[in-house]
Short mmCIF file of C-alpha atoms in Angstrom, two decimals:
data_model
loop_
_atom_site.label_atom_id
_atom_site.label_comp_id
_atom_site.label_asym_id
_atom_site.label_seq_id
_atom_site.Cartn_x
_atom_site.Cartn_y
_atom_site.Cartn_z
CA UNK A 190 -2.99 -38.50 9.90
CA UNK A 191 -1.74 -36.38 12.54
CA UNK A 192 -4.41 -33.64 13.41
CA UNK A 193 -2.35 -30.58 13.42
CA UNK A 194 -2.28 -27.06 11.87
CA UNK A 195 -0.31 -23.84 12.54
CA UNK A 196 -1.54 -20.09 11.88
CA UNK A 197 0.51 -17.28 11.45
CA UNK A 198 -1.21 -13.98 12.04
CA UNK A 199 0.60 -10.61 11.55
CA UNK A 200 -1.64 -7.26 11.69
CA UNK A 201 -0.94 -3.87 12.75
CA UNK A 202 -1.40 -4.83 16.05
CA UNK A 203 -0.04 -8.29 16.34
CA UNK A 204 2.06 -11.12 15.12
CA UNK A 205 1.59 -14.50 16.18
CA UNK A 206 2.74 -18.22 15.11
CA UNK A 207 0.22 -20.91 16.82
CA UNK A 208 0.32 -23.88 16.41
CA UNK A 209 -1.83 -26.99 17.69
CA UNK A 210 -1.79 -30.71 17.82
CA UNK A 211 -5.45 -32.14 18.79
CA UNK A 212 -3.91 -35.52 19.49
CA UNK A 213 -1.54 -34.54 21.70
CA UNK A 214 -0.27 -35.06 25.49
CA UNK A 215 -1.17 -31.85 27.31
CA UNK A 216 1.63 -29.89 26.56
CA UNK A 217 2.35 -26.28 26.16
CA UNK A 218 4.71 -23.97 25.51
CA UNK A 219 3.46 -20.17 25.73
CA UNK A 220 4.57 -17.16 24.79
CA UNK A 221 1.31 -14.55 24.67
CA UNK A 222 2.93 -11.70 27.30
CA UNK A 223 0.31 -12.15 29.35
CA UNK A 224 0.88 -13.83 32.50
CA UNK A 225 -2.18 -15.00 33.64
CA UNK A 226 -3.18 -15.62 29.96
CA UNK A 227 -0.27 -18.38 29.75
CA UNK A 228 -2.18 -19.70 32.62
CA UNK A 229 -5.68 -19.91 31.13
CA UNK A 230 -3.97 -20.93 28.06
CA UNK A 231 -1.73 -23.67 30.07
CA UNK A 232 -5.30 -25.45 31.51
CA UNK A 233 -6.71 -25.32 28.02
CA UNK A 234 -4.01 -27.85 26.80
CA UNK A 235 -3.40 -29.68 29.53
CA UNK A 236 -7.15 -30.42 30.19
CA UNK A 237 -7.92 -31.35 26.67
CA UNK A 238 -5.12 -32.90 25.80
CA UNK A 239 -3.54 -30.56 23.39
CA UNK A 240 -0.45 -29.79 22.49
CA UNK A 241 -0.47 -26.09 21.90
CA UNK A 242 2.77 -23.28 21.08
CA UNK A 243 1.84 -19.91 20.81
CA UNK A 244 3.85 -17.00 20.51
CA UNK A 245 3.20 -13.22 20.28
CA UNK A 246 4.08 -10.44 19.86
CA UNK A 247 0.82 -7.82 20.68
CA UNK A 248 0.78 -3.98 21.26
CA UNK A 249 0.08 -4.27 24.94
CA UNK A 250 1.28 -0.73 25.86
CA UNK A 251 -2.23 -0.05 24.70
CA UNK A 252 -4.16 -3.23 26.60
CA UNK A 253 -4.58 -6.97 26.43
CA UNK A 254 -7.51 -6.52 23.74
CA UNK A 255 -5.68 -7.27 20.44
CA UNK A 256 -3.24 -9.93 21.41
CA UNK A 257 -6.40 -12.07 23.47
CA UNK A 258 -8.73 -11.41 20.36
CA UNK A 259 -5.84 -12.46 17.89
CA UNK A 260 -4.81 -15.53 19.48
CA UNK A 261 -8.62 -16.16 20.13
CA UNK A 262 -8.71 -16.08 15.91
CA UNK A 263 -5.53 -18.38 15.60
CA UNK A 264 -6.35 -21.30 17.98
CA UNK A 265 -9.67 -21.45 16.32
CA UNK A 266 -8.66 -21.05 12.49
CA UNK A 267 -6.26 -23.68 13.80
CA UNK A 268 -8.55 -26.18 15.31
CA UNK A 269 -10.77 -26.01 12.05
CA UNK A 270 -7.85 -26.36 10.06
CA UNK A 271 -6.85 -29.65 12.19
CA UNK A 272 -10.03 -30.72 12.16
CA UNK A 273 -9.35 -31.79 8.15
CA UNK A 274 -13.25 -33.23 6.63
CA UNK A 275 -13.90 -34.12 9.80
CA UNK A 276 -14.53 -37.77 9.17
CA UNK A 277 -15.71 -40.20 11.60
CA UNK A 278 -16.14 -37.34 14.33
CA UNK A 279 -18.30 -37.50 17.80
CA UNK A 280 -18.74 -34.08 16.74
CA UNK A 281 -21.17 -32.71 20.20
CA UNK A 282 -19.05 -32.73 23.95
CA UNK A 283 -20.17 -30.96 27.05
CA UNK A 284 -18.54 -30.43 30.58
CA UNK A 285 -19.78 -29.39 33.51
CA UNK A 286 -16.47 -28.21 35.91
CA UNK A 287 -16.91 -27.14 39.42
CA UNK A 288 -13.21 -25.39 41.37
CA UNK A 289 -13.61 -24.77 44.40
CA UNK A 290 -16.89 -22.49 45.14
CA UNK A 291 -17.48 -22.33 40.98
CA UNK A 292 -19.61 -24.26 38.34
CA UNK A 293 -18.79 -23.82 34.92
CA UNK A 294 -20.49 -25.40 31.66
CA UNK A 295 -19.68 -25.43 28.27
CA UNK A 296 -21.14 -27.31 25.40
CA UNK A 297 -19.48 -27.62 21.58
CA UNK A 298 -20.66 -28.70 18.35
CA UNK A 299 -18.50 -28.93 15.80
CA UNK A 300 -21.46 -29.62 12.86
CA UNK A 301 -20.17 -26.57 10.94
CA UNK A 302 -22.86 -24.08 12.04
CA UNK A 303 -20.81 -21.71 14.18
CA UNK A 304 -22.78 -19.68 17.21
CA UNK A 305 -21.71 -18.57 20.55
CA UNK A 306 -23.56 -18.04 23.94
CA UNK A 307 -21.66 -16.52 27.02
CA UNK A 308 -23.29 -15.84 30.09
CA UNK A 309 -20.39 -15.00 32.69
CA UNK A 310 -19.99 -11.89 35.08
CA UNK A 311 -16.99 -11.01 37.33
CA UNK A 312 -16.12 -8.71 40.24
CA UNK A 313 -13.63 -7.07 38.80
CA UNK A 314 -12.48 -5.36 35.57
CA UNK A 315 -9.15 -7.55 35.49
CA UNK A 316 -8.22 -10.42 37.06
CA UNK A 317 -4.11 -11.03 36.71
CA UNK A 318 -3.39 -8.63 34.47
CA UNK A 319 -5.77 -9.65 31.59
CA UNK A 320 -9.07 -7.49 31.56
CA UNK A 321 -11.89 -10.02 32.37
CA UNK A 322 -14.36 -9.10 29.20
CA UNK A 323 -11.40 -10.35 27.41
CA UNK A 324 -12.79 -14.51 28.14
CA UNK A 325 -15.59 -13.11 26.12
CA UNK A 326 -14.27 -12.22 23.11
CA UNK A 327 -11.74 -14.69 23.51
CA UNK A 328 -14.41 -17.49 23.12
CA UNK A 329 -16.18 -15.55 20.43
CA UNK A 330 -13.37 -15.68 18.32
CA UNK A 331 -12.78 -19.10 18.65
CA UNK A 332 -16.09 -19.89 17.86
CA UNK A 333 -16.53 -18.05 14.58
CA UNK A 334 -13.10 -19.05 13.27
CA UNK A 335 -13.48 -22.38 14.04
CA UNK A 336 -16.97 -22.39 12.99
CA UNK A 337 -18.08 -24.29 16.44
CA UNK A 338 -21.14 -23.90 18.01
CA UNK A 339 -20.64 -22.71 21.81
CA UNK A 340 -21.79 -22.41 24.63
CA UNK A 341 -20.28 -21.39 27.44
CA UNK A 342 -21.88 -20.63 31.47
CA UNK A 343 -20.99 -19.92 34.85
CA UNK A 344 -23.64 -21.09 36.74
CA UNK A 345 -22.50 -19.96 40.08
CA UNK A 346 -18.91 -18.85 41.96
CA UNK A 347 -17.01 -15.53 43.36
CA UNK A 348 -14.07 -15.49 42.52
CA UNK A 349 -13.11 -14.40 39.20
CA UNK A 350 -10.08 -16.45 38.88
CA UNK A 351 -11.78 -19.43 39.73
CA UNK A 352 -14.35 -18.75 37.23
CA UNK A 353 -12.25 -17.43 34.41
CA UNK A 354 -9.94 -20.76 35.01
CA UNK A 355 -13.44 -23.75 34.76
CA UNK A 356 -14.38 -21.90 32.10
CA UNK A 357 -11.30 -22.45 30.28
CA UNK A 358 -10.85 -25.93 31.45
CA UNK A 359 -14.60 -26.93 30.61
CA UNK A 360 -13.84 -25.96 27.17
CA UNK A 361 -11.00 -27.88 27.05
CA UNK A 362 -12.47 -31.06 28.05
CA UNK A 363 -16.07 -30.61 25.89
CA UNK A 364 -13.59 -30.05 22.86
CA UNK A 365 -11.30 -32.84 23.61
CA UNK A 366 -15.16 -34.74 23.68
CA UNK A 367 -16.12 -33.15 20.48
CA UNK A 368 -13.17 -33.84 18.58
CA UNK A 369 -12.42 -37.97 19.31
CA UNK A 370 -13.15 -39.98 16.00
CA UNK A 371 -15.99 -42.69 16.79
CA UNK A 372 -14.17 -45.76 15.13
CA UNK A 373 -17.68 -47.43 14.39
CA UNK A 374 -17.76 -44.29 11.71
CA UNK A 375 -14.19 -43.81 11.13
CA UNK A 376 -13.95 -47.49 9.57
CA UNK A 377 -16.58 -46.41 6.76
CA UNK A 378 -15.17 -42.73 6.50
CA UNK A 379 -18.67 -41.45 7.12
CA UNK A 380 -19.19 -38.31 7.05
CA UNK A 381 -19.92 -35.54 10.73
CA UNK A 382 -23.62 -36.92 11.54
CA UNK A 383 -26.62 -34.65 11.15
CA UNK A 384 -30.33 -35.74 10.52
CA UNK A 385 -29.61 -33.16 7.48
CA UNK A 386 -27.06 -35.51 5.86
CA UNK A 387 -23.95 -34.25 5.24
CA UNK A 388 -23.17 -30.50 5.85
CA UNK A 389 -21.99 -28.21 2.51
CA UNK A 390 -19.06 -26.10 3.84
CA UNK A 391 -19.61 -22.77 4.66
CA UNK A 392 -18.53 -19.60 2.55
CA UNK A 393 -17.34 -16.91 3.82
CA UNK A 394 -17.70 -13.43 1.70
CA UNK A 395 -17.46 -9.57 2.75
CA UNK A 396 -19.97 -7.93 0.63
CA UNK A 397 -20.98 -3.97 1.35
CA UNK A 398 -18.43 -4.07 4.28
CA UNK A 399 -20.50 -7.29 5.93
CA UNK A 400 -19.81 -10.65 6.54
CA UNK A 401 -21.41 -12.98 5.10
CA UNK A 402 -21.28 -16.67 5.36
CA UNK A 403 -23.54 -19.17 3.59
CA UNK A 404 -23.53 -22.64 2.53
CA UNK A 405 -23.51 -22.33 -1.20
CA UNK A 406 -20.04 -21.45 -3.41
CA UNK A 407 -22.65 -19.06 -6.06
CA UNK A 408 -24.83 -16.21 -4.93
CA UNK A 409 -24.27 -15.41 -0.90
CA UNK A 410 -27.38 -15.29 1.30
CA UNK A 411 -28.50 -13.53 4.29
CA UNK A 412 -28.39 -16.91 6.17
CA UNK A 413 -25.92 -15.26 8.22
CA UNK A 414 -24.44 -12.07 8.80
CA UNK A 415 -22.00 -10.16 11.85
CA UNK A 416 -21.04 -6.80 11.48
CA UNK A 417 -18.95 -6.94 14.62
CA UNK A 418 -14.90 -5.22 14.17
CA UNK A 419 -14.36 -8.74 15.55
CA UNK A 420 -15.95 -11.20 13.02
CA UNK A 421 -15.21 -8.82 10.00
CA UNK A 422 -11.31 -9.15 10.32
CA UNK A 423 -12.15 -13.33 9.83
CA UNK A 424 -13.81 -12.77 7.14
CA UNK A 425 -10.75 -11.55 4.55
CA UNK A 426 -12.07 -13.45 1.15
CA UNK A 427 -13.79 -10.90 -1.30
CA UNK A 428 -17.18 -11.47 -3.26
CA UNK A 429 -14.50 -12.30 -6.11
CA UNK A 430 -13.24 -14.85 -4.09
CA UNK A 431 -16.66 -16.87 -4.61
CA UNK A 432 -16.34 -20.62 -3.54
CA UNK A 433 -13.45 -20.55 -1.33
CA UNK A 434 -13.66 -21.55 2.35
CA UNK A 435 -12.99 -19.19 5.08
CA UNK A 436 -9.19 -19.90 5.82
#
């Protein structure tokens, strides 16, 4: 079965369509309106061997924030959809990637528990027309919309271009490793490996204006919650939609 997904997202701030093939050849067709961001996504596709296409019309007359963040939401959602039931999935992937004087580390867990850790600093406020602080917003959006545990750290470096590019490429290599199938599990359709047994799906709700995620399809609990606007926009389902998984 082809592991592909297409996500269309239309808001007052952005109109975008994104497609990913997890078993691609590294082809990229990118039209985000931000040249440097296109360059980063091209490195992600090329080094992860993902086929990625993105077309986005964003409010770049304001700044690049909404465009980059919403593409992150769409990419994470597409990754989650393309993975399907995750049967036979390796689940974990990591990469320590050098780029000239810079060394970046990325680790990924596709087990279904979203978490994000980020440690990177930059000398400038922007690089090639992309705000450097938007790297964090992008990967945060990818992490939670894909329901992945993502850790990113720039161990050392001086050049902002190198730091950003190293992070995107390290993420690509780590995700490529995590999304591979283990033939030993695939033959028997084994679920994703966990010491706790098979993970039940996360369900997302909005409750009292807060986003809530839980592993039960009945009563939401405070097992995990967040109040940031970025994450709140991901949880578009309501209390009445009990039992529906986040799309």
